[in-house]
Coordinates of C-alpha atoms in Angstrom, one line a residue:
Chain A
M1 CA 22.5 -4.7 27.3
R2 CA 21.7 -4.0 23.6
R3 CA 24.9 -4.9 21.6
L4 CA 25.5 -5.6 18.1
T5 CA 26.5 -9.4 17.8
W6 CA 28.0 -10.6 14.7
F7 CA 24.6 -12.3 13.6
N8 CA 22.8 -9.1 13.9
A9 CA 25.4 -7.1 12.1
V10 CA 25.2 -9.7 9.1
S11 CA 21.6 -9.8 9.0
L12 CA 21.4 -6.0 8.9
T13 CA 24.1 -5.6 6.3
I14 CA 22.5 -8.4 4.0
G15 CA 18.9 -7.0 4.6
F16 CA 19.9 -3.4 3.7
A17 CA 22.0 -4.4 0.8
F18 CA 18.9 -6.4 -0.5
L19 CA 16.8 -3.2 -0.1
Y20 CA 19.2 -0.7 -1.6
V21 CA 21.4 -2.4 -4.3
P22 CA 18.6 -2.7 -6.8
M23 CA 17.9 1.1 -6.4
L24 CA 21.6 1.8 -6.6
I25 CA 21.8 -0.3 -9.8
L26 CA 19.0 1.7 -11.4
I27 CA 20.7 5.0 -10.5
I28 CA 24.0 3.8 -11.8
Y29 CA 22.5 2.8 -15.2
S30 CA 20.7 6.0 -15.6
F31 CA 24.2 7.5 -16.5
N32 CA 24.9 4.8 -19.0
E33 CA 25.6 6.0 -22.5
S34 CA 24.2 2.7 -23.9
R35 CA 20.5 1.8 -24.1
L36 CA 21.3 -1.8 -22.8
V37 CA 21.7 -2.8 -19.4
T38 CA 24.3 -5.4 -20.5
V39 CA 27.0 -3.0 -21.5
W40 CA 28.6 0.0 -19.9
A41 CA 29.3 2.4 -22.7
G42 CA 30.5 5.3 -20.6
F43 CA 29.0 8.2 -18.4
S44 CA 26.4 10.2 -20.0
T45 CA 23.5 12.3 -19.0
K46 CA 21.6 12.1 -22.3
W47 CA 18.8 10.2 -20.8
Y48 CA 18.1 13.2 -18.6
G49 CA 18.1 15.5 -21.5
E50 CA 15.7 13.2 -23.5
L51 CA 13.4 13.0 -20.4
F52 CA 13.0 16.8 -20.2
Q53 CA 12.3 16.9 -23.9
N54 CA 9.5 14.5 -23.4
E55 CA 6.5 16.4 -23.1
A56 CA 4.2 13.4 -22.4
F57 CA 6.2 12.8 -19.2
L58 CA 6.1 16.3 -18.1
D59 CA 2.4 16.7 -18.6
A60 CA 1.8 13.4 -16.7
A61 CA 3.9 14.6 -13.9
W62 CA 2.0 17.9 -13.8
V63 CA -1.4 15.9 -13.6
T64 CA 0.0 13.7 -11.0
L65 CA 1.2 16.7 -8.7
K66 CA -2.1 18.3 -9.2
V67 CA -4.1 15.3 -8.3
A68 CA -1.9 14.5 -5.3
V69 CA -2.2 18.0 -3.8
I70 CA -6.0 18.2 -4.1
S71 CA -6.8 14.7 -3.1
S72 CA -4.5 14.6 -0.1
T73 CA -5.9 18.0 1.0
I74 CA -9.5 16.7 0.7
A75 CA -8.4 13.2 2.3
T76 CA -6.8 15.2 5.2
I77 CA -9.9 17.1 6.0
L78 CA -12.3 14.0 5.7
G79 CA -9.8 11.8 7.5
T80 CA -9.5 14.2 10.3
M81 CA -13.1 14.4 10.8
A82 CA -13.5 10.6 10.7
A83 CA -10.7 10.3 13.2
Q84 CA -12.6 12.7 15.5
V85 CA -15.9 10.6 15.1
L86 CA -14.0 7.3 15.7
V87 CA -12.3 8.6 18.8
R88 CA -14.7 11.1 20.3
G89 CA -17.9 10.3 18.5
G90 CA -19.3 8.2 21.2
R91 CA -22.2 5.9 20.2
F92 CA -24.3 6.7 17.2
K93 CA -26.3 4.5 14.6
G94 CA -24.1 3.1 12.2
R95 CA -20.9 3.2 14.0
T96 CA -19.8 -0.2 13.3
L97 CA -20.5 0.3 9.7
F98 CA -18.5 3.6 9.9
S99 CA -15.4 2.1 11.3
G100 CA -15.7 -0.8 9.0
M101 CA -15.7 1.6 6.1
I102 CA -12.7 3.4 7.5
Y103 CA -10.6 0.1 8.0
A104 CA -11.7 -1.8 4.9
P105 CA -10.0 0.2 2.1
L106 CA -6.7 -0.3 3.9
V107 CA -6.7 -4.0 3.2
M108 CA -8.7 -4.1 -0.1
P109 CA -6.9 -5.0 -3.2
E110 CA -6.4 -2.2 -5.4
V111 CA -8.0 -3.8 -8.5
I112 CA -11.4 -4.2 -6.6
T113 CA -11.4 -0.6 -5.4
G114 CA -10.5 0.6 -8.8
L115 CA -13.2 -1.6 -10.6
S116 CA -15.9 -0.6 -8.2
L117 CA -15.1 3.1 -8.5
M118 CA -15.0 3.1 -12.1
L119 CA -18.4 1.3 -12.3
L120 CA -19.8 3.8 -10.0
F121 CA -18.4 6.8 -12.1
I122 CA -20.0 5.1 -15.3
S123 CA -23.2 4.5 -13.6
L124 CA -23.4 8.3 -12.4
G125 CA -22.4 9.4 -15.9
L126 CA -19.4 11.2 -14.8
D127 CA -16.7 12.0 -17.4
R128 CA -13.6 10.2 -16.3
G129 CA -10.4 12.4 -15.9
T130 CA -8.6 14.3 -13.3
F131 CA -11.6 15.0 -11.3
T132 CA -12.5 11.4 -11.0
I133 CA -8.9 10.3 -9.9
V134 CA -9.0 13.0 -7.4
L135 CA -12.3 11.5 -6.0
A136 CA -10.8 8.1 -5.9
H137 CA -7.6 9.1 -4.4
A138 CA -9.3 11.2 -1.5
T139 CA -11.5 8.1 -0.7
F140 CA -8.9 5.5 -0.2
S141 CA -6.3 8.0 1.5
M142 CA -8.7 9.5 3.9
C143 CA -8.8 6.1 5.6
Y144 CA -5.0 6.2 6.0
V145 CA -5.2 9.7 7.3
S146 CA -7.9 8.8 10.0
V147 CA -5.8 5.9 11.2
V148 CA -2.7 8.3 11.7
V149 CA -4.7 10.9 13.2
S150 CA -6.8 8.9 15.5
S151 CA -3.7 7.2 17.0
R152 CA -2.6 10.6 18.1
L153 CA -6.1 11.6 19.3
V154 CA -6.4 8.5 21.5
S155 CA -3.3 9.6 23.4
F156 CA -4.2 13.1 23.9
D157 CA -5.8 14.5 27.0
K158 CA -9.5 15.2 26.3
S159 CA -9.9 17.5 29.4
L160 CA -7.9 20.2 27.6
E161 CA -10.8 20.4 25.1
E162 CA -13.4 20.2 27.6
A163 CA -11.8 23.0 29.5
A164 CA -12.0 25.2 26.3
L165 CA -15.6 24.2 26.0
D166 CA -16.3 25.4 29.7
L167 CA -14.6 28.6 29.1
G168 CA -17.1 29.4 26.5
C169 CA -15.6 28.2 23.2
T170 CA -17.6 26.7 20.5
P171 CA -16.9 23.2 19.5
F172 CA -15.2 24.5 16.4
D173 CA -13.1 27.1 18.1
A174 CA -12.1 24.5 20.8
F175 CA -11.0 22.3 18.0
K176 CA -9.2 25.0 16.1
S177 CA -7.4 26.5 18.9
V178 CA -6.8 23.5 21.3
T179 CA -7.1 20.1 19.6
L180 CA -5.6 21.1 16.2
P181 CA -2.3 22.4 17.3
I182 CA -1.7 19.5 19.5
I183 CA -2.6 16.9 16.8
A184 CA -0.9 19.0 14.0
P185 CA 2.1 16.6 13.6
A186 CA -0.4 13.6 13.0
V187 CA -2.4 15.7 10.6
I188 CA 0.9 16.7 8.6
S189 CA 2.2 13.1 8.5
G190 CA -1.4 12.2 7.3
W191 CA -1.2 14.6 4.5
L192 CA 2.2 13.5 3.4
L193 CA 1.1 9.9 3.6
A194 CA -1.9 10.6 1.4
F195 CA 0.3 12.8 -0.9
T196 CA 2.7 9.8 -1.5
L197 CA 0.0 7.2 -1.8
S198 CA -1.6 9.4 -4.6
L199 CA 1.8 9.9 -6.3
D200 CA 2.4 6.2 -6.3
D201 CA -0.9 4.9 -7.4
L202 CA -1.1 3.0 -10.7
V203 CA -4.0 0.6 -10.5
I204 CA -6.8 2.9 -9.1
A205 CA -5.7 5.7 -11.5
S206 CA -5.6 3.3 -14.5
F207 CA -9.3 2.5 -13.8
T208 CA -10.6 5.9 -12.8
S209 CA -9.0 8.1 -15.4
G210 CA -10.3 8.6 -19.0
P211 CA -8.4 9.5 -22.1
S212 CA -7.9 13.1 -21.0
A213 CA -5.8 12.5 -18.0
T214 CA -2.6 10.3 -17.6
T215 CA -0.7 10.2 -14.3
L216 CA 3.1 9.6 -14.3
P217 CA 2.8 6.0 -12.9
M218 CA 0.5 5.3 -15.8
K219 CA 3.0 6.7 -18.1
I220 CA 5.8 4.8 -16.5
W221 CA 3.8 1.8 -16.8
S222 CA 3.2 2.0 -20.5
S223 CA 6.9 2.6 -21.1
V224 CA 8.1 0.0 -18.7
R225 CA 6.0 -2.7 -20.3
M226 CA 7.9 -2.3 -23.5
G227 CA 11.1 -3.3 -21.8
V228 CA 13.9 -1.4 -20.2
S229 CA 14.0 2.1 -21.0
P230 CA 16.9 4.4 -19.9
Q231 CA 14.5 7.4 -19.7
I232 CA 12.6 5.7 -16.9
N233 CA 15.9 5.0 -15.1
A234 CA 16.7 8.9 -15.2
L235 CA 13.3 9.5 -13.9
S236 CA 13.5 7.0 -11.2
T237 CA 16.8 8.6 -9.9
I238 CA 15.1 12.0 -9.9
L239 CA 12.3 10.7 -7.9
I240 CA 14.4 8.7 -5.5
S241 CA 16.7 11.6 -4.8
M242 CA 13.8 13.9 -4.2
V243 CA 12.3 11.4 -1.7
T244 CA 15.8 10.9 -0.1
I245 CA 16.4 14.7 0.3
G246 CA 12.8 15.2 1.7
V247 CA 12.9 12.4 4.2
I248 CA 16.4 13.4 5.5
A249 CA 15.4 17.2 5.8
A250 CA 12.2 15.9 7.6
S251 CA 14.3 13.8 10.1
I252 CA 16.7 16.5 10.7
T253 CA 14.0 19.0 11.6
T254 CA 12.1 16.5 13.9
K255 CA 15.4 15.6 15.6
R256 CA 16.0 19.5 16.2
R257 CA 12.6 19.8 17.5
V258 CA 13.1 17.0 19.9
I259 CA 16.4 18.4 21.2
Q260 CA 14.8 21.7 21.5
A261 CA 11.8 20.2 23.5
K262 CA 14.3 18.5 25.8
R263 CA 16.1 21.8 26.4
D264 CA 12.9 23.7 27.1
E265 CA 12.0 21.0 29.7
Q266 CA 15.3 21.1 31.3
M267 CA 15.0 25.0 31.4
A268 CA 11.6 24.7 33.1
E269 CA 12.7 22.2 35.6
A270 CA 15.7 24.3 36.5
Q271 CA 13.3 27.3 37.1
Chain B
M1 CA -24.0 21.3 19.2
K2 CA -26.4 18.9 17.9
I3 CA -26.1 20.0 14.3
A4 CA -22.3 20.4 14.5
R5 CA -22.2 16.8 15.7
R6 CA -24.4 15.5 12.9
F7 CA -22.3 17.5 10.5
L8 CA -19.0 16.0 11.8
I9 CA -20.4 12.5 11.3
G10 CA -22.4 12.9 8.3
I11 CA -19.8 14.3 5.9
P12 CA -17.2 11.5 6.1
F13 CA -19.9 8.9 6.6
L14 CA -21.7 10.0 3.4
W15 CA -18.6 10.2 1.4
L16 CA -17.6 6.6 2.3
L17 CA -21.0 5.5 1.6
V18 CA -21.3 7.0 -2.0
L19 CA -17.6 6.3 -2.8
F20 CA -16.8 3.0 -1.0
L21 CA -19.9 1.1 -0.1
I22 CA -22.4 1.7 -3.0
P23 CA -19.7 1.0 -5.6
F24 CA -19.6 -2.6 -4.3
G25 CA -23.3 -3.0 -4.8
I26 CA -22.7 -1.9 -8.1
V27 CA -19.9 -4.6 -8.7
F28 CA -22.3 -7.2 -7.3
K29 CA -25.2 -6.0 -9.5
I30 CA -23.0 -6.1 -12.7
S31 CA -21.7 -9.6 -11.7
L32 CA -25.3 -10.9 -12.1
S33 CA -25.7 -9.4 -15.5
D34 CA -24.7 -10.8 -19.0
Y35 CA -22.0 -9.8 -21.4
A36 CA -23.3 -7.7 -24.4
I37 CA -21.8 -5.7 -27.2
S38 CA -23.2 -2.3 -26.3
I39 CA -22.1 0.7 -24.1
P40 CA -21.8 -0.1 -21.3
P41 CA -21.0 -3.7 -22.1
Y42 CA -23.6 -5.6 -20.2
T43 CA -27.1 -6.4 -20.1
P44 CA -29.8 -5.8 -18.5
Q45 CA -29.6 -2.2 -17.7
L46 CA -32.1 -0.8 -15.1
D47 CA -34.0 1.8 -17.1
G48 CA -36.2 3.9 -15.0
M49 CA -37.5 3.4 -11.4
S50 CA -40.9 2.0 -12.3
W51 CA -42.2 -1.3 -10.9
D52 CA -42.2 -2.6 -14.3
S53 CA -38.6 -2.0 -15.1
F54 CA -37.6 -3.5 -11.7
R55 CA -39.5 -6.6 -12.7
T56 CA -37.9 -7.0 -16.0
F57 CA -34.5 -6.3 -14.4
F58 CA -34.9 -8.8 -11.7
G59 CA -36.3 -11.4 -14.3
Q60 CA -33.1 -11.2 -16.2
I61 CA -30.3 -11.5 -13.7
D62 CA -28.9 -14.6 -12.7
F63 CA -25.8 -16.3 -11.2
E64 CA -24.7 -17.6 -14.5
N65 CA -21.3 -15.9 -14.3
Y66 CA -20.6 -17.7 -11.0
V67 CA -21.5 -21.0 -12.4
F68 CA -19.2 -20.3 -15.4
L69 CA -16.2 -19.3 -13.1
T70 CA -16.5 -22.5 -11.3
T71 CA -16.6 -24.6 -14.5
D72 CA -13.6 -22.8 -16.1
H73 CA -10.3 -24.2 -15.1
L74 CA -8.6 -21.0 -15.9
Y75 CA -10.3 -19.1 -13.1
W76 CA -9.8 -22.0 -10.6
K77 CA -6.1 -22.2 -11.3
A78 CA -5.8 -18.3 -11.1
Y79 CA -7.3 -18.2 -7.6
L80 CA -5.3 -21.4 -6.3
S81 CA -2.0 -19.9 -7.8
S82 CA -2.7 -16.6 -6.2
L83 CA -3.3 -18.2 -2.9
Q84 CA -0.1 -20.2 -3.3
I85 CA 2.0 -17.3 -4.5
A86 CA 0.7 -15.1 -1.6
T87 CA 1.2 -17.7 1.0
L88 CA 4.8 -18.6 -0.1
S89 CA 5.8 -15.1 -0.5
M90 CA 4.5 -14.2 3.0
I91 CA 6.7 -17.1 4.3
F92 CA 9.7 -15.9 2.4
T93 CA 9.0 -12.2 3.5
L94 CA 8.9 -13.5 7.2
L95 CA 12.2 -15.4 6.7
V96 CA 13.9 -12.4 5.3
G97 CA 12.3 -9.8 7.4
F98 CA 12.5 -11.4 11.0
P99 CA 16.4 -11.3 11.0
I100 CA 16.3 -7.7 9.9
A101 CA 13.8 -6.7 12.5
Y102 CA 15.6 -8.6 15.1
G103 CA 18.9 -7.0 14.2
M104 CA 17.3 -3.5 14.4
A105 CA 15.6 -4.3 17.8
N106 CA 19.0 -5.4 19.2
A107 CA 21.0 -2.6 17.6
P108 CA 22.6 0.3 19.9
D109 CA 20.0 2.8 20.9
H110 CA 21.4 5.8 18.9
W111 CA 21.3 3.8 15.6
R112 CA 17.7 2.8 15.8
A113 CA 16.0 5.9 14.5
T114 CA 18.4 5.8 11.5
L115 CA 17.8 2.1 10.8
M116 CA 13.9 2.8 11.0
M117 CA 14.4 5.6 8.5
L118 CA 16.4 3.4 6.2
I119 CA 13.5 0.7 6.3
I120 CA 10.8 3.4 5.5
L121 CA 12.7 5.2 2.9
P122 CA 12.1 2.6 0.1
F123 CA 8.5 2.7 1.0
W124 CA 8.2 6.3 0.1
T125 CA 9.7 5.8 -3.3
S126 CA 7.6 4.6 -6.2
F127 CA 6.4 1.0 -5.9
L128 CA 6.3 0.8 -9.6
I129 CA 10.0 1.8 -9.8
R130 CA 11.1 -0.6 -7.2
V131 CA 9.4 -3.4 -9.1
Y132 CA 10.9 -2.1 -12.4
A133 CA 14.5 -2.3 -11.0
W134 CA 14.4 -6.1 -10.9
Q135 CA 13.7 -6.3 -14.6
G136 CA 17.1 -5.0 -15.3
I137 CA 18.6 -7.3 -12.6
L138 CA 16.8 -10.5 -13.4
S139 CA 16.8 -10.5 -17.2
T140 CA 18.9 -12.9 -19.0
E141 CA 21.6 -10.4 -19.8
G142 CA 20.9 -8.7 -16.5
V143 CA 23.2 -7.6 -13.6
L144 CA 22.6 -10.8 -11.6
N145 CA 23.4 -13.2 -14.4
Q146 CA 26.4 -11.3 -15.4
F147 CA 27.5 -11.4 -11.8
L148 CA 27.1 -15.0 -11.4
L149 CA 28.8 -15.8 -14.7
W150 CA 31.7 -13.6 -13.8
T151 CA 32.1 -15.4 -10.4
G152 CA 31.9 -18.8 -12.3
I153 CA 28.9 -20.1 -10.2
I154 CA 27.1 -20.7 -13.3
S155 CA 28.3 -21.3 -16.9
E156 CA 25.2 -20.4 -18.6
P157 CA 22.8 -17.5 -17.9
L158 CA 19.6 -18.5 -16.0
K159 CA 16.3 -17.6 -16.9
M160 CA 14.8 -15.7 -14.1
L161 CA 12.7 -13.0 -15.5
N162 CA 9.3 -14.0 -16.3
T163 CA 9.1 -16.8 -14.0
N164 CA 7.3 -17.3 -10.6
F165 CA 10.7 -17.0 -9.0
A166 CA 10.9 -13.4 -10.0
V167 CA 7.4 -12.8 -8.7
Y168 CA 8.4 -14.0 -5.3
I169 CA 11.5 -11.7 -5.3
G170 CA 9.3 -8.8 -6.4
I171 CA 6.8 -9.3 -3.6
V172 CA 9.3 -9.9 -0.9
Y173 CA 11.2 -6.9 -2.0
T174 CA 8.4 -4.5 -2.2
Y175 CA 6.4 -5.7 1.0
L176 CA 9.4 -6.2 3.1
P177 CA 8.8 -3.0 5.3
F178 CA 5.3 -4.1 6.1
M179 CA 6.7 -7.4 7.6
I180 CA 9.6 -5.6 9.5
L181 CA 7.8 -2.7 11.0
P182 CA 5.3 -4.7 13.2
I183 CA 7.8 -7.3 14.2
Y184 CA 10.4 -4.6 15.1
A185 CA 7.6 -2.9 17.3
T186 CA 6.9 -6.0 19.3
L187 CA 10.6 -7.0 19.5
E188 CA 11.6 -3.5 20.5
K189 CA 9.1 -3.7 23.6
L190 CA 10.5 -7.0 24.6
D191 CA 11.8 -6.9 28.1
A192 CA 15.6 -8.1 28.0
S193 CA 15.4 -9.2 31.6
L194 CA 13.1 -12.1 30.5
L195 CA 16.1 -13.3 28.3
E196 CA 18.5 -13.1 31.0
A197 CA 16.1 -14.8 33.3
A198 CA 16.0 -17.6 30.8
E199 CA 19.7 -17.8 30.5
D200 CA 20.2 -17.8 34.2
L201 CA 17.7 -20.7 34.3
G202 CA 20.0 -22.7 32.1
C203 CA 18.8 -22.0 28.6
S204 CA 21.2 -21.7 25.7
R205 CA 21.0 -18.6 23.6
A206 CA 19.3 -20.4 21.0
K207 CA 16.8 -22.0 23.3
A208 CA 16.1 -18.8 25.1
F209 CA 15.5 -17.1 21.7
W210 CA 12.9 -20.0 20.7
L211 CA 11.1 -20.2 24.1
V212 CA 11.0 -16.4 25.0
T213 CA 11.6 -14.2 21.9
V214 CA 9.6 -16.1 19.2
P215 CA 6.4 -16.5 21.4
L216 CA 6.6 -12.8 22.6
S217 CA 6.9 -11.5 19.0
K218 CA 3.8 -13.6 17.8
S219 CA 1.5 -10.7 17.6
G220 CA 4.0 -8.7 15.4
V221 CA 4.6 -11.7 13.2
I222 CA 0.9 -12.3 12.7
A223 CA 0.2 -8.6 11.9
G224 CA 3.2 -8.6 9.4
C225 CA 2.0 -11.8 7.8
F226 CA -1.5 -10.4 7.2
L227 CA -0.1 -7.1 5.9
V228 CA 1.8 -9.0 3.2
F229 CA -0.6 -11.8 2.4
I230 CA -3.8 -9.6 1.8
P231 CA -2.4 -7.2 -0.8
A232 CA -0.3 -9.8 -2.3
L233 CA -3.3 -11.9 -3.2
G234 CA -4.7 -9.2 -5.3
E235 CA -1.4 -8.2 -6.7
F236 CA -1.3 -6.9 -10.4
V237 CA 1.8 -5.0 -11.0
I238 CA 4.3 -7.6 -9.8
P239 CA 3.1 -10.6 -11.9
S240 CA 2.7 -8.4 -15.0
L241 CA 6.1 -7.0 -15.0
L242 CA 8.0 -9.8 -13.5
G243 CA 5.9 -12.9 -14.0
G244 CA 5.8 -14.8 -17.3
S245 CA 2.7 -15.6 -19.4
R246 CA 2.2 -18.7 -17.3
T247 CA 2.1 -16.8 -14.0
L248 CA -1.6 -16.7 -13.1
M249 CA -2.8 -14.4 -10.6
I250 CA -6.3 -13.2 -10.1
G251 CA -5.6 -9.4 -10.1
K252 CA -4.0 -9.9 -13.4
V253 CA -6.9 -11.9 -14.7
L254 CA -9.3 -9.3 -13.4
F255 CA -7.4 -6.5 -15.1
E256 CA -7.3 -8.3 -18.4
E257 CA -11.0 -9.3 -18.4
F258 CA -11.9 -5.9 -17.8
F259 CA -9.7 -3.8 -20.2
N260 CA -8.7 -6.4 -22.8
N261 CA -11.8 -8.6 -23.1
R262 CA -14.2 -5.8 -22.0
D263 CA -16.1 -8.4 -20.2
W264 CA -17.4 -6.5 -17.3
P265 CA -19.8 -9.0 -15.7
V266 CA -17.0 -11.7 -15.6
A267 CA -14.4 -9.1 -14.0
S268 CA -17.1 -8.2 -11.6
T269 CA -17.7 -11.7 -10.6
V270 CA -13.9 -12.4 -10.3
A271 CA -13.8 -9.4 -7.9
V272 CA -16.9 -10.5 -5.9
I273 CA -15.2 -13.9 -5.4
L274 CA -11.8 -12.5 -4.5
L275 CA -13.6 -10.3 -1.9
L276 CA -15.2 -13.4 -0.3
I277 CA -11.9 -15.1 -0.1
L278 CA -10.3 -12.0 1.4
I279 CA -13.0 -11.7 4.1
I280 CA -11.7 -14.7 6.0
P281 CA -8.2 -13.4 6.5
I282 CA -9.6 -9.8 7.2
V283 CA -11.9 -11.1 10.0
L284 CA -9.1 -13.2 11.4
F285 CA -6.8 -10.2 11.4
Q286 CA -9.3 -7.9 13.1
R287 CA -9.9 -10.5 15.8
N288 CA -6.1 -10.7 16.3
Q289 CA -6.0 -6.8 16.6
E290 CA -8.8 -6.6 19.2
K291 CA -7.2 -9.4 21.2
Q292 CA -3.9 -7.5 21.1
Q293 CA -5.5 -4.3 22.1
E294 CA -7.2 -6.0 25.0
A295 CA -4.0 -7.7 26.1
E296 CA -2.4 -4.1 26.0
K297 CA -5.1 -2.7 28.3

C-alpha cells in the first residue's frame, strides 16, 4: 500500500535539500582559497593547515573530549540508576519530586540551567573549570540517559531478574548478569547521547567554566562572532565527516546484528 | 536489600537535589537581592547561620527587581517578542516538518531506516555549526543572494542576515528533527485501511487526509510543537548569531545582563519569570503525554 507519490517525493527532496545544502556549502567553502564567501578563488587546503597550527583550538578540543568522556560516563551510571528507580523503584517518599527532577532538565532552557549552576558553584566556593563543566554536563545528560534506558527497561520482562534473585543472586549480581546485558544497547546509546550533548554544549559550558578551561564550542563561538572564518569551515567539515562516518558505521553494525539475529531465529525454528 | 535500595534511590536523588533543585533556590534568592559593586556583585549576603544574620538578611530582601522588570519596557518587549518568535517558528517548523514526516511515513519500507538516519544525522552534528552555516548563506554577499541575483529574481541584494527572518530560518532549521520525529512516529503507526475505508465511503484523497490522517496525527503534532516551542523560547545562540541588534529574545537579554552588565539580581529575576512562563506549556505537555500513555494502554 505504501507507495511514493509525486507529492511525497517532492516534499522529501525539498526537505532533505533544506537540511543538507547548508552543510554542503560549508564543506565546499572550507576548500576555498579566499577568505570570503563571495569569491571562489580556487581549491586549497590551507585552512586545514592553519587549523592544525592553531593551538587554542587543539587545546579546546582536548578539554571538550575529556569533559565529554568523563561526564557522559558519570551520566550513564547515574542515569541507569535513576531509570531503575523510575521503572522498578515502586513507591517511595519523594517519588513525584524525583521523576519531576528527571524530566524537568529536558525542557529547561539552557540559559536557566547554566545560570543556576554557576550561582551554585559560586556559593559553594568551587573554582570553576573542567571539574565544574563535568558536574554540569553529567547533571543534564543523566536525565536523557535515564529516559532512554527506562524506555528499554519498561519493555523488558521483570521475571528474568526475579528468577535470578530466586536462584540466590544478590540484587547487584542479578543486575550485572541478567538486566545489564539485556539493556546494554540502551545504556550504550544513552552514553553516546550524553557524549554528543556534552560535545555540543555552548551555553551551559560558558556559564560553568572559568578562565582555566575553554571548550571547543566556546572557542568556535568566540571566533564565529567576529564573522565568517574559513578555519571554522575546515573544523566544521572535520566534525561533520567524523559524525557521518560514526553514524554510518553504527547503522551498518546494527543492520548486521539484526540480520544475524533473524538468521539465528530461523535456525532455532528449523531445529 | 533495604540498604541496596536506599543506595540506588539515594545517589541519583541527592545528585539532582544538589545540582538541579537547590540551584533554583539560589537563583530565586539572588533575584530578591540588590545589585552591588562587590564580589559576588549583589547584596545582602547571608553571613553565618545565626538567628541575627537571618533576620538582617530577610529584612533586606525584597521584590524590587520584579517591580523593576514590569516597569521597564525593554523586558516586556523581550518577553513578548520571545513568545512571538517561538510561536511563529513553531508554526513554520510544523509547516516544513509535516510534509517531510508524511513523506517518510509513506515511503517504501526499505527506505525508511535510511530516511530516519538522514533526519537524525544533522542532529548529531554541532548545533552551533549548523547555525553558523546560515551566516554564510544569508549575508548580503552570501550564497543565497548571489543565487537570487544570478537567476534574476532580484536586482539588488536583500538584507537577510541580522533580521528576524534569519532567526526564524535558524530555529526552523535546527529544531526540524524535533518536529519530524514525533509526527513520523504517529503517522507510521497509522492504519492504512482507515484511509481506504474513507475513500471507499466516498472521500476524496484530500478530504480523507483532512478527516483521518490529520486528527490521528494530533498527538505527534502536539508533542513536536512543544519540543520546538519550549527550547525556542529561551534560545540564545540563534538570535545572537543570526538576529540583528533589534532582535529581542529573553535568553539573549539574560546572557547580556549576566555577563556584560554583571547585574546578577536582574539576570536571576529574568530567569525566574521565564521559568514561570514556561511552567504553563510544560504542565500542558505533561498532561498531553499522560493522556497519550493512557490511550495506548
